[in-house]
Short mmCIF file of C-alpha atoms and ligand atoms in Angstrom, two decimals:
data_model
loop_
_atom_site.label_atom_id
_atom_site.label_comp_id
_atom_site.label_asym_id
_atom_site.label_seq_id
_atom_site.Cartn_x
_atom_site.Cartn_y
_atom_site.Cartn_z
CA MET A 1 8.31 -50.25 -29.89
CA ALA A 2 5.97 -47.29 -29.32
CA GLU A 3 6.92 -47.45 -25.61
CA SER A 4 10.64 -47.23 -26.47
CA VAL A 5 10.11 -44.18 -28.78
CA LYS A 6 8.15 -42.43 -26.00
CA CYS A 7 10.95 -43.19 -23.54
CA ASN A 8 13.64 -41.81 -25.91
CA ASN A 9 11.60 -38.65 -26.49
CA LEU A 10 11.33 -38.15 -22.73
CA LYS A 11 15.12 -38.60 -22.36
CA ILE A 12 15.75 -36.02 -25.12
CA TYR A 13 13.26 -33.65 -23.48
CA ILE A 14 14.97 -33.96 -20.06
CA PHE A 15 18.43 -33.58 -21.68
CA ASN A 16 17.27 -30.41 -23.45
CA ILE A 17 15.96 -28.98 -20.18
CA ILE A 18 19.31 -29.73 -18.45
CA VAL A 19 21.25 -28.07 -21.30
CA SER A 20 18.94 -25.02 -21.22
CA ILE A 21 19.35 -24.67 -17.44
CA SER A 22 23.15 -24.98 -17.83
CA ILE A 23 23.23 -22.31 -20.53
CA LEU A 24 21.06 -20.04 -18.40
CA TYR A 25 23.30 -20.69 -15.36
CA TYR A 26 26.49 -19.83 -17.21
CA ALA A 27 24.87 -16.84 -18.86
CA LEU A 28 23.87 -15.58 -15.41
CA SER A 29 27.32 -16.34 -13.93
CA GLY A 30 28.85 -14.49 -16.85
CA LEU A 31 26.61 -11.54 -16.10
CA ALA A 32 27.52 -11.67 -12.41
CA SER A 33 31.20 -11.41 -13.21
CA LYS A 34 31.00 -9.19 -16.27
CA ASP A 35 34.03 -7.08 -16.90
CA HIS A 36 32.55 -3.63 -17.53
CA TYR A 37 30.51 -1.45 -15.16
CA LYS A 38 29.16 2.03 -15.48
CA VAL A 39 30.35 2.76 -11.93
CA LEU A 40 33.17 0.78 -10.35
CA VAL A 41 33.87 1.33 -6.65
CA LEU A 42 37.23 0.29 -5.20
CA GLY A 43 37.06 -0.57 -1.49
CA GLY A 44 34.01 -1.66 0.49
CA GLY A 45 34.69 0.29 3.68
CA SER A 46 32.70 3.29 4.90
CA GLY A 47 33.13 5.40 1.76
CA GLY A 48 32.88 2.57 -0.77
CA ILE A 49 29.62 1.10 0.55
CA ALA A 50 28.05 4.54 1.01
CA MET A 51 28.89 5.52 -2.57
CA ALA A 52 27.79 2.16 -4.03
CA ALA A 53 24.39 2.64 -2.35
CA ARG A 54 24.11 6.15 -3.76
CA MET A 55 25.28 5.12 -7.25
CA LYS A 56 22.83 2.20 -7.31
CA ARG A 57 20.02 4.75 -7.05
CA LYS A 58 21.53 6.77 -9.91
CA VAL A 59 22.41 4.11 -12.49
CA GLY A 60 20.79 0.86 -11.28
CA ALA A 61 22.29 -1.98 -9.23
CA LYS A 62 23.43 -4.07 -12.20
CA ASN A 63 25.63 -1.22 -13.42
CA VAL A 64 27.59 -0.93 -10.16
CA ALA A 65 30.36 -3.18 -8.78
CA ILE A 66 32.52 -3.03 -5.66
CA VAL A 67 36.01 -4.55 -5.44
CA GLU A 68 36.63 -5.51 -1.80
CA PRO A 69 38.62 -8.48 -0.46
CA SER A 70 37.41 -8.61 3.18
CA GLU A 71 34.61 -10.92 4.31
CA VAL A 72 33.83 -8.69 7.31
CA HIS A 73 33.02 -4.97 7.36
CA TYR A 74 33.97 -3.17 10.58
CA TYR A 75 32.59 -0.03 12.21
CA GLN A 76 36.04 1.13 13.33
CA PRO A 77 35.02 4.13 15.51
CA ILE A 78 33.63 1.77 18.17
CA TRP A 79 37.10 0.19 18.66
CA THR A 80 37.91 3.06 21.05
CA LEU A 81 35.26 1.68 23.39
CA VAL A 82 36.26 -1.95 22.71
CA GLY A 83 39.83 -1.13 23.83
CA ALA A 84 38.39 0.33 27.03
CA GLY A 85 36.24 -2.75 27.69
CA SER A 86 32.84 -1.11 27.27
CA LYS A 87 31.84 -2.68 23.90
CA SER A 88 32.59 -6.08 22.39
CA VAL A 89 34.68 -6.47 19.26
CA ALA A 90 31.92 -8.68 17.82
CA SER A 91 29.55 -5.70 17.92
CA SER A 92 31.84 -3.82 15.51
CA GLY A 93 31.67 -6.25 12.59
CA ARG A 94 29.06 -7.49 10.11
CA PRO A 95 29.47 -9.79 7.08
CA THR A 96 30.50 -7.71 4.07
CA ALA A 97 27.78 -9.53 2.09
CA SER A 98 25.18 -7.94 4.37
CA VAL A 99 26.33 -4.36 3.67
CA ILE A 100 26.80 -4.64 -0.11
CA PRO A 101 23.70 -2.93 -1.57
CA SER A 102 21.38 -5.60 -2.99
CA GLY A 103 21.91 -6.31 -6.66
CA VAL A 104 25.32 -4.61 -6.73
CA THR A 105 28.15 -6.95 -7.81
CA TRP A 106 30.77 -7.74 -5.19
CA VAL A 107 34.17 -8.67 -6.67
CA THR A 108 35.99 -10.39 -3.79
CA SER A 109 39.51 -9.43 -4.84
CA LYS A 110 42.04 -6.70 -4.29
CA VAL A 111 42.66 -4.08 -6.93
CA ALA A 112 46.29 -4.61 -7.95
CA GLU A 113 46.89 -2.09 -10.75
CA PHE A 114 45.33 1.03 -12.28
CA ASP A 115 45.15 1.88 -15.97
CA PRO A 116 43.17 5.14 -15.99
CA GLU A 117 44.17 5.93 -19.59
CA ASN A 118 42.14 2.87 -20.62
CA ASN A 119 39.47 3.18 -17.88
CA THR A 120 40.55 -0.17 -16.47
CA VAL A 121 41.75 -1.77 -13.25
CA HIS A 122 43.39 -5.16 -12.74
CA THR A 123 42.71 -7.32 -9.70
CA ASP A 124 45.08 -9.66 -7.87
CA SER A 125 43.04 -12.59 -9.21
CA GLY A 126 44.02 -11.59 -12.74
CA LYS A 127 40.68 -10.02 -13.67
CA LYS A 128 40.52 -6.91 -15.84
CA ILE A 129 37.54 -4.64 -15.13
CA SER A 130 36.67 -1.54 -17.13
CA TYR A 131 34.43 1.33 -16.12
CA ASP A 132 32.82 4.55 -17.22
CA TYR A 133 33.26 6.12 -13.77
CA LEU A 134 35.64 5.05 -11.01
CA ILE A 135 35.24 5.81 -7.29
CA VAL A 136 38.37 5.13 -5.24
CA ALA A 137 37.68 4.43 -1.54
CA LEU A 138 40.66 2.30 -0.51
CA GLY A 139 41.23 3.71 2.98
CA LEU A 140 44.76 3.91 4.35
CA GLU A 141 47.39 1.40 5.45
CA LEU A 142 48.70 0.76 8.97
CA HIS A 143 52.46 0.40 9.29
CA TYR A 144 53.21 -1.26 12.63
CA GLU A 145 56.33 -2.71 10.99
CA LYS A 146 57.87 0.79 10.85
CA ILE A 147 58.29 0.60 14.64
CA LYS A 148 61.21 -1.68 15.54
CA GLY A 149 59.97 -4.69 17.51
CA LEU A 150 56.47 -4.64 16.00
CA PRO A 151 54.20 -6.30 15.04
CA GLU A 152 55.83 -9.32 16.77
CA GLY A 153 55.81 -7.38 20.08
CA PHE A 154 52.03 -7.82 20.21
CA GLU A 155 52.65 -11.47 21.15
CA HIS A 156 53.57 -10.15 24.61
CA PRO A 157 51.00 -8.89 27.13
CA LYS A 158 50.86 -5.24 28.32
CA ILE A 159 50.64 -3.87 24.77
CA GLY A 160 47.64 -3.12 22.57
CA SER A 161 46.41 -0.95 19.72
CA ASN A 162 42.83 0.14 19.04
CA TYR A 163 43.68 0.68 15.35
CA SER A 164 43.47 -2.97 14.28
CA VAL A 165 40.85 -5.64 14.90
CA LYS A 166 43.75 -8.00 15.68
CA THR A 167 45.08 -5.91 18.55
CA VAL A 168 42.15 -3.92 19.94
CA GLU A 169 41.26 -6.51 22.59
CA LYS A 170 44.91 -6.53 23.70
CA THR A 171 44.44 -2.92 24.82
CA TRP A 172 41.65 -3.97 27.18
CA ASN A 173 43.72 -6.92 28.46
CA ALA A 174 46.64 -4.59 29.23
CA LEU A 175 44.35 -2.09 30.95
CA LYS A 176 42.37 -4.49 33.08
CA ASN A 177 45.56 -6.27 34.21
CA PHE A 178 47.36 -3.00 35.04
CA LYS A 179 49.18 -3.17 38.39
CA GLU A 180 51.66 -0.36 38.85
CA GLY A 181 53.89 1.86 36.70
CA ASN A 182 53.79 3.86 33.49
CA ALA A 183 50.78 3.76 31.16
CA LEU A 184 52.04 5.02 27.79
CA PHE A 185 49.97 6.32 24.87
CA THR A 186 51.53 7.27 21.53
CA PHE A 187 50.80 9.34 18.40
CA PRO A 188 53.01 8.69 15.31
CA ASN A 189 54.83 11.02 12.97
CA THR A 190 52.45 10.54 9.98
CA PRO A 191 48.90 11.54 9.03
CA ILE A 192 46.47 9.15 10.76
CA LYS A 193 42.74 8.39 10.78
CA CYS A 194 40.74 9.79 13.68
CA ALA A 195 43.47 11.95 15.15
CA GLY A 196 41.61 12.04 18.49
CA ALA A 197 41.63 8.27 19.04
CA PRO A 198 45.23 8.04 20.38
CA GLN A 199 44.28 10.27 23.34
CA LYS A 200 40.68 9.07 23.82
CA ILE A 201 42.01 5.74 25.09
CA MET A 202 44.25 7.64 27.53
CA TYR A 203 41.25 9.43 29.10
CA LEU A 204 39.32 6.15 29.27
CA SER A 205 42.29 4.38 30.86
CA ASP A 206 42.59 7.18 33.43
CA ALA A 207 38.88 6.81 34.23
CA PHE A 208 39.17 3.02 34.49
CA LEU A 209 42.17 3.21 36.84
CA ARG A 210 40.33 5.72 39.04
CA LYS A 211 37.24 3.51 39.11
CA THR A 212 39.29 0.48 40.15
CA GLY A 213 41.35 2.35 42.76
CA LYS A 214 44.66 1.95 40.89
CA ARG A 215 45.13 5.52 39.69
CA SER A 216 47.58 6.45 42.44
CA LYS A 217 49.86 3.65 41.24
CA ALA A 218 49.81 4.84 37.62
CA ASN A 219 51.88 7.44 35.84
CA ILE A 220 49.93 8.27 32.66
CA ILE A 221 52.02 9.60 29.77
CA TYR A 222 50.92 10.78 26.31
CA ASN A 223 53.89 11.00 23.92
CA THR A 224 52.86 12.63 20.67
CA SER A 225 54.84 13.54 17.56
CA LEU A 226 52.64 16.59 17.09
CA PRO A 227 53.55 20.06 18.38
CA VAL A 228 49.98 20.43 19.75
CA LEU A 229 47.56 18.32 21.79
CA PHE A 230 44.81 18.70 19.16
CA GLY A 231 44.74 20.54 15.83
CA VAL A 232 41.83 22.90 16.59
CA LYS A 233 42.56 25.47 19.30
CA LYS A 234 39.06 25.59 20.79
CA TYR A 235 39.12 21.86 21.59
CA ALA A 236 42.86 21.76 22.38
CA ASP A 237 42.29 24.38 25.11
CA ALA A 238 39.53 22.25 26.66
CA LEU A 239 41.70 19.12 26.49
CA TRP A 240 44.69 20.86 28.14
CA GLU A 241 42.38 21.71 31.07
CA ILE A 242 41.42 18.05 31.43
CA VAL A 243 45.04 16.91 31.15
CA LYS A 244 46.05 19.28 33.98
CA LYS A 245 43.06 18.42 36.18
CA ARG A 246 43.62 14.66 35.86
CA ASP A 247 47.40 14.75 36.23
CA LEU A 248 48.18 13.34 32.79
CA ASN A 249 51.69 13.95 31.41
CA VAL A 250 51.90 15.16 27.82
CA ASN A 251 55.22 15.20 25.92
CA LEU A 252 54.97 16.93 22.53
CA ARG A 253 57.25 16.04 19.59
CA HIS A 254 58.02 12.56 20.97
CA ASN A 255 57.85 9.81 18.34
CA LEU A 256 57.77 6.08 19.13
CA ILE A 257 60.53 4.26 17.19
CA GLU A 258 60.97 0.96 19.05
CA VAL A 259 59.11 -1.37 21.40
CA ARG A 260 61.13 -3.92 23.41
CA ALA A 261 58.07 -5.88 24.46
CA ASP A 262 60.04 -8.58 26.32
CA LYS A 263 61.52 -5.88 28.61
CA GLN A 264 58.39 -3.63 28.66
CA GLU A 265 60.37 -0.71 27.26
CA ALA A 266 59.51 1.84 24.59
CA VAL A 267 62.00 4.06 22.78
CA PHE A 268 61.06 7.55 21.58
CA GLU A 269 62.96 10.01 19.42
CA ASN A 270 62.79 13.69 20.31
CA LEU A 271 61.78 15.34 17.04
CA ASP A 272 63.16 18.70 18.19
CA LYS A 273 66.55 17.24 19.12
CA PRO A 274 67.60 14.95 16.25
CA GLY A 275 69.58 11.93 17.39
CA GLU A 276 68.27 12.15 20.98
CA THR A 277 66.24 9.16 22.21
CA GLU A 278 64.50 8.38 25.50
CA VAL A 279 63.63 4.95 26.91
CA TYR A 280 60.42 4.57 28.95
CA LYS A 281 59.58 1.50 31.04
CA TYR A 282 55.89 0.66 30.84
CA GLU A 283 53.25 -1.37 32.65
CA MET A 284 50.98 -0.86 29.63
CA ILE A 285 51.39 0.77 26.22
CA HIS A 286 48.81 1.75 23.60
CA VAL A 287 50.43 2.10 20.17
CA THR A 288 49.00 4.22 17.37
CA PRO A 289 50.93 3.01 14.32
CA PRO A 290 52.40 5.12 11.51
CA MET A 291 49.95 5.18 8.58
CA GLY A 292 50.22 5.85 4.86
CA PRO A 293 48.36 5.74 1.54
CA PRO A 294 47.31 2.43 -0.08
CA ALA A 295 50.43 0.83 -1.62
CA VAL A 296 48.49 0.06 -4.80
CA LEU A 297 48.33 3.78 -5.64
CA LYS A 298 52.12 3.95 -5.66
CA GLY A 299 53.55 4.55 -9.11
CA SER A 300 50.10 5.08 -10.65
CA SER A 301 49.19 8.39 -12.23
CA LEU A 302 46.43 8.77 -9.63
CA GLU A 303 48.68 9.62 -6.66
CA ASP A 304 49.99 12.98 -5.50
CA GLU A 305 53.61 13.53 -4.47
CA ALA A 306 52.94 12.02 -1.02
CA GLY A 307 51.15 8.96 -2.45
CA TRP A 308 47.52 9.92 -1.64
CA LEU A 309 44.75 10.00 -4.28
CA ASN A 310 45.03 13.40 -5.91
CA VAL A 311 41.54 14.95 -5.88
CA ASN A 312 40.01 18.41 -6.11
CA LYS A 313 39.27 19.45 -2.51
CA SER A 314 35.87 20.94 -3.42
CA THR A 315 34.38 18.40 -5.84
CA LEU A 316 36.36 15.21 -4.99
CA GLN A 317 37.02 14.72 -8.70
CA HIS A 318 40.50 13.50 -9.65
CA LYS A 319 42.76 16.35 -10.75
CA THR A 320 43.83 14.60 -13.99
CA TYR A 321 41.10 12.06 -14.84
CA ALA A 322 37.62 13.57 -15.01
CA ASN A 323 35.87 10.18 -14.63
CA VAL A 324 37.79 9.23 -11.47
CA PHE A 325 36.67 10.33 -7.97
CA GLY A 326 37.88 9.76 -4.44
CA ILE A 327 36.40 9.59 -0.97
CA GLY A 328 37.71 9.03 2.52
CA ASP A 329 41.06 8.18 4.03
CA CYS A 330 42.87 7.37 0.75
CA THR A 331 42.47 10.93 -0.59
CA ASN A 332 44.69 13.98 -0.18
CA LEU A 333 41.77 16.10 1.09
CA PRO A 334 43.41 18.37 3.68
CA THR A 335 41.03 17.50 6.50
CA SER A 336 41.04 15.08 9.41
CA LYS A 337 40.39 11.51 8.17
CA THR A 338 37.17 10.28 9.80
CA ALA A 339 33.93 8.43 9.00
CA ALA A 340 32.14 11.70 9.75
CA ALA A 341 34.17 13.33 6.97
CA VAL A 342 33.27 10.41 4.69
CA ALA A 343 29.56 11.08 5.36
CA ALA A 344 29.81 14.74 4.35
CA GLN A 345 31.98 13.82 1.36
CA SER A 346 29.46 11.20 0.19
CA ALA A 347 26.73 13.83 -0.19
CA VAL A 348 29.03 16.13 -2.18
CA LEU A 349 30.36 13.30 -4.36
CA ASP A 350 26.84 12.07 -5.04
CA ARG A 351 26.01 15.52 -6.40
CA THR A 352 29.30 15.82 -8.32
CA VAL A 353 28.77 12.49 -10.10
CA SER A 354 25.09 13.28 -10.82
CA ARG A 355 26.08 16.52 -12.51
CA ILE A 356 28.82 14.83 -14.53
CA LEU A 357 26.43 12.06 -15.61
CA LYS A 358 24.22 14.84 -17.02
CA LYS A 359 27.23 16.49 -18.70
CA GLN A 360 27.00 19.42 -16.28
CA THR A 361 29.79 20.92 -14.19
CA PRO A 362 29.95 20.06 -10.47
CA ASP A 363 28.32 22.73 -8.31
CA LYS A 364 28.43 21.44 -4.73
CA THR A 365 31.48 22.19 -2.60
CA TYR A 366 32.95 20.15 0.25
CA ASP A 367 34.01 22.47 3.06
CA GLY A 368 36.26 19.91 4.78
CA TYR A 369 33.63 19.04 7.43
CA THR A 370 34.95 16.44 9.84
CA SER A 371 34.12 15.44 13.38
CA CYS A 372 35.84 13.75 16.28
CA PRO A 373 33.91 12.68 19.38
CA LEU A 374 36.69 13.11 21.95
CA VAL A 375 35.75 10.54 24.56
CA THR A 376 37.03 11.92 27.87
CA SER A 377 35.59 9.26 30.22
CA TYR A 378 33.07 6.39 30.31
CA ASN A 379 30.22 8.90 30.16
CA THR A 380 31.52 12.15 28.66
CA VAL A 381 32.49 13.40 25.21
CA ILE A 382 33.71 16.68 23.74
CA LEU A 383 32.23 16.69 20.23
CA ALA A 384 34.77 18.41 17.97
CA GLU A 385 33.40 19.40 14.56
CA PHE A 386 35.38 21.60 12.18
CA ASP A 387 36.19 22.48 8.56
CA TYR A 388 39.26 22.75 6.29
CA ASP A 389 40.40 25.90 8.08
CA GLY A 390 40.16 24.31 11.52
CA GLN A 391 37.15 26.51 12.27
CA PRO A 392 34.54 24.90 14.55
CA LEU A 393 31.42 23.87 12.59
CA GLU A 394 29.24 22.74 15.47
CA THR A 395 25.86 21.10 14.88
CA PHE A 396 24.26 21.79 18.25
CA PRO A 397 23.45 25.24 19.68
CA VAL A 398 25.63 24.60 22.75
CA ASP A 399 29.36 24.96 23.42
CA GLN A 400 30.60 21.56 22.21
CA SER A 401 34.05 22.02 23.77
CA LYS A 402 32.43 21.25 27.15
CA GLU A 403 32.34 17.62 28.28
CA SER A 404 28.83 16.27 27.76
CA ARG A 405 26.94 13.11 28.74
CA VAL A 406 24.49 13.55 25.88
CA MET A 407 27.36 13.58 23.37
CA TYR A 408 28.71 10.37 24.93
CA HIS A 409 25.33 8.75 24.28
CA MET A 410 25.54 10.04 20.70
CA LYS A 411 29.00 8.46 20.24
CA ALA A 412 28.26 5.12 21.91
CA ASP A 413 24.64 4.50 20.87
CA VAL A 414 23.35 6.89 18.19
CA MET A 415 26.33 7.07 15.81
CA PRO A 416 26.59 3.30 15.25
CA HIS A 417 22.93 3.32 14.11
CA LEU A 418 23.54 6.30 11.86
CA TYR A 419 26.48 4.40 10.38
CA TRP A 420 24.82 1.03 9.66
CA HIS A 421 21.39 2.35 8.68
CA GLY A 422 22.20 5.82 7.35
CA LEU A 423 25.72 6.21 5.94
CA LEU A 424 26.06 2.69 4.51
CA LYS A 425 22.61 2.93 2.90
CA GLY A 426 23.61 6.19 1.23
CA LEU A 427 21.07 8.11 3.30
CA TRP A 428 23.32 10.03 5.72
CA GLY A 429 25.39 12.84 4.24
CA GLY A 430 26.48 14.49 7.47
CA PRO A 431 24.72 16.93 9.78
CA GLY A 432 24.92 20.01 7.51
CA PRO A 433 21.14 20.46 7.02
CA TYR A 434 20.45 19.86 10.76
CA ARG A 435 23.12 22.40 11.72
CA THR A 436 21.27 25.02 9.74
CA ILE A 437 17.98 24.16 11.46
CA MET A 438 19.54 24.00 14.96
CA HIS A 439 21.11 27.40 14.48
CA MET A 440 17.92 28.82 12.96
CA GLY A 441 19.53 29.31 9.58
CA MET A 442 22.44 31.30 11.02
CA LYS A 443 25.13 28.63 10.23
C1 FAD B 1 40.35 3.34 16.57
C2 FAD B 1 39.59 4.16 15.56
C3 FAD B 1 38.72 5.13 16.02
C4 FAD B 1 38.02 5.91 15.12
N1 FAD B 1 37.12 6.82 15.62
C5 FAD B 1 36.36 7.54 14.75
C6 FAD B 1 35.35 8.40 15.24
O1 FAD B 1 35.12 8.49 16.45
N2 FAD B 1 34.62 9.10 14.35
C7 FAD B 1 34.83 8.98 13.01
O2 FAD B 1 34.11 9.63 12.25
N3 FAD B 1 35.80 8.18 12.50
C8 FAD B 1 36.56 7.44 13.33
N4 FAD B 1 37.52 6.58 12.84
C9 FAD B 1 37.94 6.68 11.42
C10 FAD B 1 37.02 5.97 10.42
O3 FAD B 1 36.79 4.65 10.80
C11 FAD B 1 37.68 6.03 9.04
O4 FAD B 1 38.08 7.36 8.77
C12 FAD B 1 36.71 5.57 7.96
O5 FAD B 1 36.38 4.22 8.16
C13 FAD B 1 37.33 5.78 6.58
O6 FAD B 1 36.54 5.20 5.58
P1 FAD B 1 37.22 4.73 4.20
O7 FAD B 1 36.14 4.19 3.37
O8 FAD B 1 38.06 5.82 3.67
O9 FAD B 1 38.23 3.57 4.63
P2 FAD B 1 37.88 2.18 5.28
O10 FAD B 1 36.55 2.21 5.95
O11 FAD B 1 39.06 1.79 6.10
O12 FAD B 1 37.73 1.20 4.02
C14 FAD B 1 38.76 0.93 3.11
C15 FAD B 1 38.42 -0.39 2.44
O13 FAD B 1 39.29 -0.62 1.33
C16 FAD B 1 39.58 -1.98 1.28
N5 FAD B 1 40.82 -2.16 0.53
C17 FAD B 1 42.08 -1.87 0.92
N6 FAD B 1 42.95 -2.16 -0.06
C18 FAD B 1 42.22 -2.64 -1.09
C19 FAD B 1 42.54 -3.08 -2.40
N7 FAD B 1 43.81 -3.13 -2.85
N8 FAD B 1 41.52 -3.47 -3.22
C20 FAD B 1 40.24 -3.44 -2.79
N9 FAD B 1 39.88 -3.03 -1.57
C21 FAD B 1 40.86 -2.64 -0.73
C22 FAD B 1 39.69 -2.39 2.74
O14 FAD B 1 39.55 -3.79 2.90
C23 FAD B 1 38.57 -1.59 3.36
O15 FAD B 1 37.37 -2.32 3.43
C24 FAD B 1 38.21 5.76 13.71
C25 FAD B 1 39.09 4.76 13.25
C26 FAD B 1 39.77 3.97 14.16
C27 FAD B 1 40.67 2.88 13.65
#
């Protein structure tokens, strides 16, 4: 009898432990997926992760969440070198879980709807999340489908695009299998990220074809929608010199509208002669797709008339909602969309949010700093750095419009480290302070 009572007591004791563990487990799960955060970050790309890391230091990890659907985070700038065969695509990606700052909640969904009047967003999994402060870092969208014949044309060989992880290795395949004919490179009729990338792959292809003895069989053509080769005169002048020296053909105001991949033909419209089109045969083509703002912004009160996130160009604060901020490619900041710009913006936004958290007015101003390492061969780079006004804002006390081996090393080896261990940890806010030191306080 006494034995049986002891046994029952033990069973009750074990049952109670199981129930307690279950309650604790659900309580913790509930906490993990709570529906209100002091700081909510939308997008876990360059800007989103950098800001989450910075906000974690301000308000504590448990008060920060990131909404990001992708399992892999990519360092996109290295895709230029992947397309040219000098880096592997695997080296560009890391699990998203490994870049989310520890303790910060990762909501693996897409944001589907904004409700800034009620400080709330809705996700595609039906979750409603509210916030005190919202940081929008949704990047931009690629629109291959706006070119007739794409994206299905990528099923054929001879065509690639460094702008997507799905097509970047196709660029290298087209280049290494090049035999004879036209090598075409395009720039679309929309704002894009890294406006130098469409021509960097042209210079690398030229260098590759020279190295492999095929250059005399190639006619290299850069058809761009823009009226200029590059937006900043100092660097454009240097690039025109290279184009002439290397016998590269540049056609301004030419916009790709169709790819007939089965026939290896590309159709361009002449933007200065409406209705006039030209067909080019190709042996290889690199396509830079049209790009646009995140579709989810459309129809929300957060967008400007062109669909980009409508922020103050100095403070990065939303023009209507004082507790909403933006960073990176999704914003209407009138500067070139790059990770380098994101770095400089992250330092300013960090300061802006800190001041607002203390009920003070923002006092740090973003000058539009952006940078584009214009890769001109397998061992040279022109390091363009400039501000909102297109004025050079160079870090080093040398003429950066000259091709440099050191700058190539910076692009290929140093910048990836700065990205993974500096920017994404919220520790790299751009070269501003170093510029001042390098120029002995004169810049
Ligand atoms: C080929 C190439 C070369 C480049 N070269 C350079 C260079 O040399 N130097 C340089 O500085 N920059 C370069 N860039 C540009 C740079 O990579 C981008 O400007 C930078 O990554 C922008 O950061 P972001 O945070 O704004 O956007 P991203 O890093 O693109 O991140 C946006 C994130 O938002 C997520 N997202 C999208 N929609 C939703 C949604 N509905 N809900 C939740 N999350 C969503 C995406 O999954 C993504 O993770 C290059 C880019 C390319 C493609």
